Coordinates of C-alpha atoms in Angstrom, one line a residue:
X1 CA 42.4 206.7 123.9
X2 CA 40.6 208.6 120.9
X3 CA 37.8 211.0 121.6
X4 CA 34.6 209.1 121.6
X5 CA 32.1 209.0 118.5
X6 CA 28.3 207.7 118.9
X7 CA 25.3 208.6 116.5
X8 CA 23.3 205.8 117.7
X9 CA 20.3 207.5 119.7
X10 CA 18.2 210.8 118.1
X11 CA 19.3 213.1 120.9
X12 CA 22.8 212.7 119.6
X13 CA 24.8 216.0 119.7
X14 CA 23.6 218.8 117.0
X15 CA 22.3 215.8 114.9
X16 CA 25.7 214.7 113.8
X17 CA 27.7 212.4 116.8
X18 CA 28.7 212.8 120.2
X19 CA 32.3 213.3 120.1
X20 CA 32.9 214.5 123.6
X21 CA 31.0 212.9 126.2
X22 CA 27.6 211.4 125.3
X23 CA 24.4 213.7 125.7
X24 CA 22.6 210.4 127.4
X25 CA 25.7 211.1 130.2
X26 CA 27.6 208.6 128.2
X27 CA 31.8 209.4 129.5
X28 CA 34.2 209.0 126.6
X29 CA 36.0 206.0 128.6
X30 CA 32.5 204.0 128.6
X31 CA 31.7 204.7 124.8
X32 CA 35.1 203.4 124.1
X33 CA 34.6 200.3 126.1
X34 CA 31.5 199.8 124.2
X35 CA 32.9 200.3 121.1
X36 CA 35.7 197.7 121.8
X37 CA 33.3 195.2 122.9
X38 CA 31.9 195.7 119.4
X39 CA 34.9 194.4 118.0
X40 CA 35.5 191.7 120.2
X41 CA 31.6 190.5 119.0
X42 CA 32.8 191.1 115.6
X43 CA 36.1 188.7 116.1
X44 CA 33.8 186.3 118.0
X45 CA 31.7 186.0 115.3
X46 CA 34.5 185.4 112.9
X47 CA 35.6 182.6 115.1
X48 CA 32.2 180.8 115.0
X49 CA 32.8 181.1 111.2
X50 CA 29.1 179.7 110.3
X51 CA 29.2 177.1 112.8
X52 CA 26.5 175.9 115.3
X53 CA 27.6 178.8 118.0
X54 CA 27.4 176.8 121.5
X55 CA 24.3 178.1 124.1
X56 CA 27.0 180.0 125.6
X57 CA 28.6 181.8 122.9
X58 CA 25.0 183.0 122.1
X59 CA 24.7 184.1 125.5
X60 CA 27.6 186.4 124.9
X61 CA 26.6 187.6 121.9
X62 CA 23.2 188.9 123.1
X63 CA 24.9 189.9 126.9
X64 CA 27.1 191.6 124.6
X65 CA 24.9 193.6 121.9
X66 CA 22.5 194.6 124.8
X67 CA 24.8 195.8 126.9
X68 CA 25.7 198.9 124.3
X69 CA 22.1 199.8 123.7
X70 CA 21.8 203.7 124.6
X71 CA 21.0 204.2 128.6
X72 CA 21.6 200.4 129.7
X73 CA 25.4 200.5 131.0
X74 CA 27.7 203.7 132.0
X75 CA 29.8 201.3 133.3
X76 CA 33.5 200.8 132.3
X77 CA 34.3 198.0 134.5
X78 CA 31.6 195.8 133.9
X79 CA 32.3 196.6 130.2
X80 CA 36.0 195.8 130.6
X81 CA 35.0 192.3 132.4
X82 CA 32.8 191.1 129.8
X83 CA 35.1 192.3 126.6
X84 CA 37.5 189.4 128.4
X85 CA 35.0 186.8 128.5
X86 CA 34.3 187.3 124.7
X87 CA 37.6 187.2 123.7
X88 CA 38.1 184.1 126.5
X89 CA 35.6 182.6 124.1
X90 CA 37.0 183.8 120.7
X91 CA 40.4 182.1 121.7
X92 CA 38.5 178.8 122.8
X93 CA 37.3 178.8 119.5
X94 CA 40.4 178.7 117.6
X95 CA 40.5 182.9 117.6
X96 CA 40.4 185.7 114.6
X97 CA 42.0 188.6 113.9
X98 CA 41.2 191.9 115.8
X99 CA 38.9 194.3 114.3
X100 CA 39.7 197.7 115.0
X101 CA 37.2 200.5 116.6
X102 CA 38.2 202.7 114.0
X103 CA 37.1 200.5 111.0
X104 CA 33.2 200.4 112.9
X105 CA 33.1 204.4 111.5
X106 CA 35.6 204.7 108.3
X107 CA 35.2 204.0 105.1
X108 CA 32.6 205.5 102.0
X109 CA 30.0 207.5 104.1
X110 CA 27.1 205.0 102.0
X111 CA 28.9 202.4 103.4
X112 CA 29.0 203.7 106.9
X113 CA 25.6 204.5 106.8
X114 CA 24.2 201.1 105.6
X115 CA 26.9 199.3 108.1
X116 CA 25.8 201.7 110.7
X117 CA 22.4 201.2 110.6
X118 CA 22.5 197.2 110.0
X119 CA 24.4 197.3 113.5
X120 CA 22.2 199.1 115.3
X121 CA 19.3 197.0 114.6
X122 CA 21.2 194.3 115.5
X123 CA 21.6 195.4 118.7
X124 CA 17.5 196.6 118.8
X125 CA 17.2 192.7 118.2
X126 CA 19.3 191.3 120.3
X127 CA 17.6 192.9 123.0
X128 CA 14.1 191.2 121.8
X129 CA 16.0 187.9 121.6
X130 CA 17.7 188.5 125.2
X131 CA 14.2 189.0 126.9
X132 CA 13.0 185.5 125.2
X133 CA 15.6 184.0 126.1
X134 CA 15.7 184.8 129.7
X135 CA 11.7 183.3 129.6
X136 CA 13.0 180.0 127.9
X137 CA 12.5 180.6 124.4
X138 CA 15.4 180.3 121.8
X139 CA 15.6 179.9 117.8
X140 CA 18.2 178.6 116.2
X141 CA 17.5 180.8 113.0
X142 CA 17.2 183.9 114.8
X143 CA 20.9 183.3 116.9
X144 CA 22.6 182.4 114.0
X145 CA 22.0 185.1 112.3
X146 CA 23.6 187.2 115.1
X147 CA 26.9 186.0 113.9
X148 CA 26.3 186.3 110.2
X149 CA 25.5 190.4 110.7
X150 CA 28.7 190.6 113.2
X151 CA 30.8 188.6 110.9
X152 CA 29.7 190.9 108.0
X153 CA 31.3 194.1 109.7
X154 CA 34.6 191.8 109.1
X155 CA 34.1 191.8 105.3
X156 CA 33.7 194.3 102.2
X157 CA 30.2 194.6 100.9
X158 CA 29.1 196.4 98.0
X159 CA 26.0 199.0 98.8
X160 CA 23.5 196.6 97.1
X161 CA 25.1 193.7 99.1
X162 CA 24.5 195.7 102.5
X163 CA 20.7 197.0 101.2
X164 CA 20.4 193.3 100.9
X165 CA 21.5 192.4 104.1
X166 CA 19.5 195.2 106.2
X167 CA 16.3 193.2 104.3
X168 CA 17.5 190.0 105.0
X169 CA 18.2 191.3 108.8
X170 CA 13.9 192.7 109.1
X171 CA 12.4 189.4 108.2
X172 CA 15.0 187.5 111.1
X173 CA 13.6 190.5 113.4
X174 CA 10.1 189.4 113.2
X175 CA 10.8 185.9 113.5
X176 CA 12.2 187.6 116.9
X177 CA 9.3 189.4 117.7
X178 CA 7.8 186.8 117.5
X179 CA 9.3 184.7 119.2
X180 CA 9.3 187.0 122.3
X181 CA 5.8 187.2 122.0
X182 CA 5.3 183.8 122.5
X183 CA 8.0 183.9 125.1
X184 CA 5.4 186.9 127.0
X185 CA 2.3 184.8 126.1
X186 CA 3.0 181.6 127.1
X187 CA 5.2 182.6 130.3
X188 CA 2.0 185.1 131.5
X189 CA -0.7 185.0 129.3
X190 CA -2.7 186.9 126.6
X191 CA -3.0 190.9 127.7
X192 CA -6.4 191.5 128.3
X193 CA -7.6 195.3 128.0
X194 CA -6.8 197.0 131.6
X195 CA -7.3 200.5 132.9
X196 CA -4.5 201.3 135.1
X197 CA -4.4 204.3 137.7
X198 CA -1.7 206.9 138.2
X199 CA -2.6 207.4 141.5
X200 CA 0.1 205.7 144.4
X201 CA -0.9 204.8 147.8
X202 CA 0.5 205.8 151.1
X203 CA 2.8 203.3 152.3
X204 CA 6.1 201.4 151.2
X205 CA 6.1 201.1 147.3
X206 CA 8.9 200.2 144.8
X207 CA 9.4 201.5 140.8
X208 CA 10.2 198.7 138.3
X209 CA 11.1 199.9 135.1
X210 CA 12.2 198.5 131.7
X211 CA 11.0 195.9 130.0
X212 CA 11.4 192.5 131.9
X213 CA 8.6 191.0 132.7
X214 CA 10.2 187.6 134.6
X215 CA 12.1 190.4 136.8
X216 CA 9.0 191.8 137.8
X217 CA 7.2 188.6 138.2
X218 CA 10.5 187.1 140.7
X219 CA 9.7 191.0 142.3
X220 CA 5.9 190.4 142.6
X221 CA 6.5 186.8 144.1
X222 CA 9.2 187.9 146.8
X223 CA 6.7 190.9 148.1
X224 CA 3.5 189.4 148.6
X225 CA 2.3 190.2 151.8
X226 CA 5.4 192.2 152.8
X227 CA 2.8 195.6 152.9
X228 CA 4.7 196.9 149.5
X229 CA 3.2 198.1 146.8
X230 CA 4.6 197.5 143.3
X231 CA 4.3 200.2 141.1
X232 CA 5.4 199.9 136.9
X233 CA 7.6 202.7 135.0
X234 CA 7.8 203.6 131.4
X235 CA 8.3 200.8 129.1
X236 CA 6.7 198.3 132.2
X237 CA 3.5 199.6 131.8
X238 CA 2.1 197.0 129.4
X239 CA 2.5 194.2 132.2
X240 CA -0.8 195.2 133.8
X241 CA -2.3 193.7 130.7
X242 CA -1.1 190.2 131.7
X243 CA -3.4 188.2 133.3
X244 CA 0.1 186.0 135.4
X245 CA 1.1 189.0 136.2
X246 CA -2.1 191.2 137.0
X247 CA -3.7 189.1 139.5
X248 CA -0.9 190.2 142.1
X249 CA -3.2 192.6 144.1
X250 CA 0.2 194.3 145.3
X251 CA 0.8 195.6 141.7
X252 CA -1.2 198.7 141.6
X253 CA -0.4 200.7 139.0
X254 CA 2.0 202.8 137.1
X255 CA 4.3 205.6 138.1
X256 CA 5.4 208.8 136.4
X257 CA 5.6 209.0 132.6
X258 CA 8.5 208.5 129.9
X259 CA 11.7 207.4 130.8
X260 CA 13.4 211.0 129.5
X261 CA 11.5 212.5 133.2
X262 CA 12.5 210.3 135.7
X263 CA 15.3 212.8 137.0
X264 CA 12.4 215.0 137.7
X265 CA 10.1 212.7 138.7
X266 CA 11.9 210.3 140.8
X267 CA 13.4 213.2 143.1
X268 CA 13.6 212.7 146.9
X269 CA 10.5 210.0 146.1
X270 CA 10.7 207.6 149.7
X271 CA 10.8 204.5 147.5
X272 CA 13.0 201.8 145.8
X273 CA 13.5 202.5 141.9
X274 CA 14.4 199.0 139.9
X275 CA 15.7 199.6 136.6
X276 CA 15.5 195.8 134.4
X277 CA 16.8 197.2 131.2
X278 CA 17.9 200.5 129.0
X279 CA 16.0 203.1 130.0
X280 CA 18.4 204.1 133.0
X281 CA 19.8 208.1 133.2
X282 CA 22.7 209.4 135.1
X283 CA 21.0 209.1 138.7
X284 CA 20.7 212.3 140.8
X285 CA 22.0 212.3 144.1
X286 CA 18.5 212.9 145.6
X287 CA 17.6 209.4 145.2
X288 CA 20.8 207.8 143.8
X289 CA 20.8 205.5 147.2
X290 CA 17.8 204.0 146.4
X291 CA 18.0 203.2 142.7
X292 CA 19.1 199.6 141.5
X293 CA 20.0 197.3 138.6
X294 CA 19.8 193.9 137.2
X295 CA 21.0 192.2 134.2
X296 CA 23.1 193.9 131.7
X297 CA 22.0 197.7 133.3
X298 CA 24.9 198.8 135.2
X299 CA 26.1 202.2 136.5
X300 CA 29.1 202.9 139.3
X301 CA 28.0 202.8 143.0
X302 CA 24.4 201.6 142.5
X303 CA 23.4 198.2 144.0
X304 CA 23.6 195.6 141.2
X305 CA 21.4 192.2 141.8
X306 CA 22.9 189.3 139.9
X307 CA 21.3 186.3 138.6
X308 CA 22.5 183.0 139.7
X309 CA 21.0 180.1 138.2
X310 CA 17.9 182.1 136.9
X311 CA 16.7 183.5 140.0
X312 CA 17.4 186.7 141.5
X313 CA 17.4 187.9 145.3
X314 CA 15.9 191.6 145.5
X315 CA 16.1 191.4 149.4
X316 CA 18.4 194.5 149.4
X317 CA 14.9 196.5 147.4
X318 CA 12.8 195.2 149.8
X319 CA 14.4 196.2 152.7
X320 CA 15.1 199.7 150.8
X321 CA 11.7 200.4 150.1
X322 CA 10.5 198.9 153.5
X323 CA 13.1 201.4 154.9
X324 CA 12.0 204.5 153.3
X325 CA 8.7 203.7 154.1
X326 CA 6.7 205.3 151.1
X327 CA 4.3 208.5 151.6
X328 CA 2.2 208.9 154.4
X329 CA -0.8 209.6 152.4
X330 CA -1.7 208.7 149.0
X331 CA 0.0 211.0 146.3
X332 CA -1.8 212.0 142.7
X333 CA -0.1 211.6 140.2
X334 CA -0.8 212.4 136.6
X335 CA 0.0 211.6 132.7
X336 CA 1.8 214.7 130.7
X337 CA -2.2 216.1 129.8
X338 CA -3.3 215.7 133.7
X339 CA -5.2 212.3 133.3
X340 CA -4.9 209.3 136.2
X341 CA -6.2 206.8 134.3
X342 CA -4.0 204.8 131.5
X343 CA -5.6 202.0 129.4
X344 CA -3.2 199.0 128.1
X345 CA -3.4 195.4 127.0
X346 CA -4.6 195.8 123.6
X347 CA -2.3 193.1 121.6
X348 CA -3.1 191.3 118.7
X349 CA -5.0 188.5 120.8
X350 CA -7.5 191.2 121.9
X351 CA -7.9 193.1 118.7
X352 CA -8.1 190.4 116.4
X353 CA -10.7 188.9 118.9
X354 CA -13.0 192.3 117.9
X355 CA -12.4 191.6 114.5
X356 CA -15.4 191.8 113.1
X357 CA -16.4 194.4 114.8
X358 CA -13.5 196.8 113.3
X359 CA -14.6 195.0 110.4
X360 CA -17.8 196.1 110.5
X361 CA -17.4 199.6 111.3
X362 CA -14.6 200.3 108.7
X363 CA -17.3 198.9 106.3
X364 CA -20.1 201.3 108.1
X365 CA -18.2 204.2 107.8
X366 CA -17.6 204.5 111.8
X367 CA -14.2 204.3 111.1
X368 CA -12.5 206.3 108.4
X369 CA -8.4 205.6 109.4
X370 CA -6.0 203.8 111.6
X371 CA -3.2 205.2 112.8
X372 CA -0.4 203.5 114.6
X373 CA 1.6 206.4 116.8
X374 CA 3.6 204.9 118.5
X375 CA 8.2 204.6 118.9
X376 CA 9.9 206.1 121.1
X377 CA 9.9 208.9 123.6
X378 CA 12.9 211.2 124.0
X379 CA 13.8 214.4 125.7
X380 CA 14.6 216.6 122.1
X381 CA 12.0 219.1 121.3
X382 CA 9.7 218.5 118.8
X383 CA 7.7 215.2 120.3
X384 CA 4.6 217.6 120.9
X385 CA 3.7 216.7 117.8
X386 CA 2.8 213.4 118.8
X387 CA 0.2 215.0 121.1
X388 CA -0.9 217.0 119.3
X389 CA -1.4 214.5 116.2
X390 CA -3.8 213.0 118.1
X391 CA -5.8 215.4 119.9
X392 CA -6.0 216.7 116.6
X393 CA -7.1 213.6 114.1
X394 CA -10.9 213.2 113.5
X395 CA -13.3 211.7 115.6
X396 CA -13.9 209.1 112.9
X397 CA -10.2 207.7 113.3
X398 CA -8.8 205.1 115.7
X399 CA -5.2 205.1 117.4
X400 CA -3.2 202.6 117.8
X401 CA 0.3 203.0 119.9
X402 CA 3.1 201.3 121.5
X403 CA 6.5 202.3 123.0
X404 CA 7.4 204.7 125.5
X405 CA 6.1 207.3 123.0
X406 CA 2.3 206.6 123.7
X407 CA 3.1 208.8 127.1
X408 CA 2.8 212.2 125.3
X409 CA -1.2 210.9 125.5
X410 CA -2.1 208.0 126.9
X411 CA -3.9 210.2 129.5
X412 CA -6.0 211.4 126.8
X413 CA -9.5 210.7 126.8
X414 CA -10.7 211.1 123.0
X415 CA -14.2 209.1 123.3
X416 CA -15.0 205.7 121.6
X417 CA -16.0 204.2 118.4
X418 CA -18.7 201.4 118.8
X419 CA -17.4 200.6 122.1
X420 CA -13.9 200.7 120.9
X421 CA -11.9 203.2 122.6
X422 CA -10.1 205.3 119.7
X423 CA -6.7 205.3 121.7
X424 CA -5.1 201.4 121.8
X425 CA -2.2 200.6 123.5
X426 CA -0.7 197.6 122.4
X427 CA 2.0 197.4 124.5
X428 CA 6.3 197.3 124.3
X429 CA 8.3 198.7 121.5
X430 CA 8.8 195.1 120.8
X431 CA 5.1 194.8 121.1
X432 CA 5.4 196.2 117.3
X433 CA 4.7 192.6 116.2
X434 CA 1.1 192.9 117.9
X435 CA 0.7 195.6 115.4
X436 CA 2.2 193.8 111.9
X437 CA -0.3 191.0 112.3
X438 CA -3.1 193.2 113.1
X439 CA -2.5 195.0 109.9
X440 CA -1.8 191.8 108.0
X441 CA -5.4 190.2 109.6
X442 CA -6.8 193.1 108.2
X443 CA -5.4 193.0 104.7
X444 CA -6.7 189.4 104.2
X445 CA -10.2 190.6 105.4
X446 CA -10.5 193.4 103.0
X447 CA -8.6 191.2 100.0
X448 CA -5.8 193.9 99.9
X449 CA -2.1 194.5 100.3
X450 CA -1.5 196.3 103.6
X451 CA -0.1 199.3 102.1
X452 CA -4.1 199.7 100.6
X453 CA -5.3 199.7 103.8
X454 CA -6.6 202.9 105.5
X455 CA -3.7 202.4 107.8
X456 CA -0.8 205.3 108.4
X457 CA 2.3 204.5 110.7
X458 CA 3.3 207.3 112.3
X459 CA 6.9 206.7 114.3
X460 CA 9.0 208.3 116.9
X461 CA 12.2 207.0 117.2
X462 CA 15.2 207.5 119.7
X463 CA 16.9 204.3 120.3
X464 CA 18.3 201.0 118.2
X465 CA 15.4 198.7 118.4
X466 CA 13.3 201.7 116.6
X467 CA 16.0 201.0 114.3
X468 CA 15.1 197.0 114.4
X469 CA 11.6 197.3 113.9
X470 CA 11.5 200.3 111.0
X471 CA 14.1 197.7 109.1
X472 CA 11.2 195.3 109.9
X473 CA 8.3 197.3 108.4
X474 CA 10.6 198.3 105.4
X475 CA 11.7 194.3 104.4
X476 CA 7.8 193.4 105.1
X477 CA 7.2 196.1 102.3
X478 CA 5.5 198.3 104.2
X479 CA 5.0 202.3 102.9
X480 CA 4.4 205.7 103.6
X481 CA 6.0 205.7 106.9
X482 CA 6.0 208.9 108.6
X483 CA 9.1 209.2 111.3
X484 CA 10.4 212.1 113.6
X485 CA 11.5 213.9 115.4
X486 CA 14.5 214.2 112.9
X487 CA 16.5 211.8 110.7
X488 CA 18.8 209.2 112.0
X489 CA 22.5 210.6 112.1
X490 CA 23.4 207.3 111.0
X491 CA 21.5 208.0 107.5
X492 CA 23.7 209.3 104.8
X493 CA 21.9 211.8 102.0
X494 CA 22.4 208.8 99.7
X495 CA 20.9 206.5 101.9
X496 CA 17.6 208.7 102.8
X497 CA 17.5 209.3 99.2
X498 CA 16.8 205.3 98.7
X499 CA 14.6 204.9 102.0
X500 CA 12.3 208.1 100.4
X501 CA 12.5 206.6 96.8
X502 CA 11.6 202.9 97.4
X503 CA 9.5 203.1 100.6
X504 CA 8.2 206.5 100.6
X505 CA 9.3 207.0 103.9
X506 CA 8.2 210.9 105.0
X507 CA 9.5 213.1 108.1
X508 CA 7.5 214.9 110.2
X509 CA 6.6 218.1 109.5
X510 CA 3.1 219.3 111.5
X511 CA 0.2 217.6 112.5
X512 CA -2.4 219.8 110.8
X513 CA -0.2 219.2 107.1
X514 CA 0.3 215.2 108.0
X515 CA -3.2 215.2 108.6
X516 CA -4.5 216.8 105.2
X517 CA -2.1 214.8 103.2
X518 CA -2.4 211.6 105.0
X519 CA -6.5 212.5 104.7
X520 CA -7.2 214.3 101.8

């Protein structure tokens, strides 16, 4: 076996690849595995050949994708099982030739990049379309197009043909956005604006964290009146916001902050931690025994709860949490600033329901700017400038954020405008849509194209389906995009050259110089 090679996530070693073992806690053997179950997709995909891929073969595809995501599976086994049942399949379908690991990361270094970086939003996607899915909503568009990007890796493209195909591959992601968000609605309702405590009562309590709502509504269901509280983590948050899922009394609130903490945070903590999707970190052995997985998350010797037929039995939780009993009186906990309080639930329903009230006070004056800061969180230095961005933007200005990356200060309380409060939270990363058809409402009110809207994106990035939804924002047109903590390994010189060129697209530098340019 080679040495290991993985630029995919922003913490990635001295900005270049991690070549040794993976600074997520990635082992060599694992990043292999994934890398190999990469090809196998890749030879699947040639097998389908642009035919009608069976429900099944789509079910691989997305198990597949998702399962190589940055902190969802440090598992070589599992790896190894499900890299036989896609080439089980592949031979069922008449089979293809193997595609090696070492043609994922050789070639011209343009060529890398642009493959690279079409790749990894296809995985960002396939997590979106995994979650629908798993709620009952499918589209044939969106699934075929799964095995038209892995097929490509198969072929030569020219740089133009692969700029093409990262455009092509945005617009499919926000028919997949969409499509999740219907999935959410429908399955739990419209998020209604929701103040949510940090605070976590004495007694027996379990962590869900991730982004699976139907695992945390099968949760909910199998602990009513059990005495156990349920308390959200990271990414989970937003669920508070649904009304299907918010009138559970035993859901209570939300604990800790960004997913890059929880080795800190979830220390000797007398509770049951449930981990639904990425997110997951090497567990510590101070609470390793109480720390469990569903659906593609996987790591050795944790307690993995399968789904048969849809449903899933978290008795063994339960009786963990029922075990450990919980803290004998209630414990404060706080955001990152030392707030208690978090406010969610503000998706497109809810915004575009106050309209004409933003309307109105853009018009007035009230409001001068929107700013969407939002992305990911990560553990890199440098994401104090988040914080600091908005402690520091004018009264006058409005934030909007989503993503793990709203934790740097969603404990803030910076005031109101006209009853609005100027910090939004409008849910999951892949709550992004939410924000696209805000801004797109919004350019038909004023009669303008969105990029002439007092609007600024402001990202943070760490993971592949930042990668999805900046492709997104780019093939929508969309400008003046300010991203950070660093550029993506995965961009060549060339390739930044053309992101900065066409779409304006700005790193970081500090809030105050942002501010004043973004301001004037």
């Amino acid at each position: 076996m080679s040495n290991m090679f993985c630029f995919q996530c922003e913490q990635t070693a001295g900005g270049k690849g991690c070549t040794k073992v993976g600074v997520c806690g990635k082992q060599p053997d694992v990043a292999y595995k994934q890398d190999e179950l990469i090809c196998a997709l890749v030879g699947l995909a040639r097998a389908v050949n642009g035919n009608k891929p069976s429900d099944h073969t789509v079910e691989l595809m997305l198990k597949g994708l998702f399962t190589t995501i940055t902190n969802v599976n440090f598992n070589a086994e599992t790896i190894g099982k499900l890299i036989s049942e896609v080439e089980e399949e592949k031979n069922k379908l008449g089979g293809a030739d193997d595609f090696s690991v070492n043609a994922l990361w050789s070639g011209d270094s343009d060529i890398v990049s642009l493959r690279s970086t079409l790749l990894l939003g296809i995985k960002g996607m396939a997590a979106y379309a995994y979650h629908a899915r798993v709620s009952g909503k499918s589209n044939d568009e969106v699934n075929n197009w799964f095995f038209k990007g892995m097929k490509a890796f198969g072929e030569s493209h020219s740089l133009e043909e692969w700029l093409n195909l990262l455009m092509e591959f945005g617009m499919i992601n926000l028919k997949c956005m969409e499509l999740l968000d219907e999935a959410n609605t429908s399955a739990y309702g419209t998020p209604v604006p929701t103040k949510v405590t940090t605070i976590i009562e004495k007694g027996p309590f379990i962590v869900v964290s991730g982004h699976d709502l139907c695992d945390l509504k099968q949760l909910l269901e199998q602990t009513e009146g059990k005495g156990i509280n349920i308390y959200t983590h990271g990414e989970m948050l937003p669920a508070h916001g649904y009304p299907e899922l918010k009138k559970f009394p035993h859901l209570k609130g939300n604990f800790g902050t960004a997913w890059q903490n929880q080795q800190k945070e979830f220390s000797d903590v007398p509770a049951a931690f449930l981990f639904t999707t990425n997110c997951l970190m090497p567990p510590k052995p101070s609470y390793m025994d109480r720390v469990f997985t569903t659906e593609v998350v996987s790591y050795p010797g944790l307690v993995h709860i399968d789904d048969v037929d849809g449903k899933k039995d978290f008795t063994p939780v339960i009786e963990k949490a029922l075990e450990l009993g919980g803290w004998p009186e209630d414990k404060i906990m706080t955001g990152i600033n030392g707030g208690t309080e978090l406010m969610t639930g503000f998706g497109h329903g809810t915004v575009l329901g106050v309209a004409d009230k933003v309307i109105d006070a853009v018009k007035s004056g009230a409001i001068r700017h929107f700013f969407l800061v939002g992305g990911c969180d990560g553990a890199k230095p440098g994401r104090n400038y988040y914080t600091e961005f908005v402690q520091k933007a004018p009264k006058d200005t409005i934030i909007l954020t989503l993503a793990c990356g709203k934790f740097r200060f969603n404990d803030l309380n910076i005031g109101e405008i006209g009853g609005l409060p100027r910090i939004m939270d409008m849910g999951q990363c892949n709550d992004a849509y939410s924000a696209i058809k805000v801004a797109i409402a919004l350019s038909k009110a004023f009669e303008c194209d969105v990029n002439e809207l007092p609007l600024t994106l402001v990202l943070s990035w760490y993971e592949q389906k930042a990668v999805c939804i900046l492709l997104t924002l780019l093939a929508l047109g969309i400008k003046n995009i300010y991203i950070g903590p660093s550029v993506p390994a995965f961009f060549s010189q060339n390739v930044l050259n053309v992101l900065v060129d066409k779409f304006n697209i700005t790193p970081i530098t500090t809030p105050e110089e942002d501010l004043k340019k973004i301001l004037g």
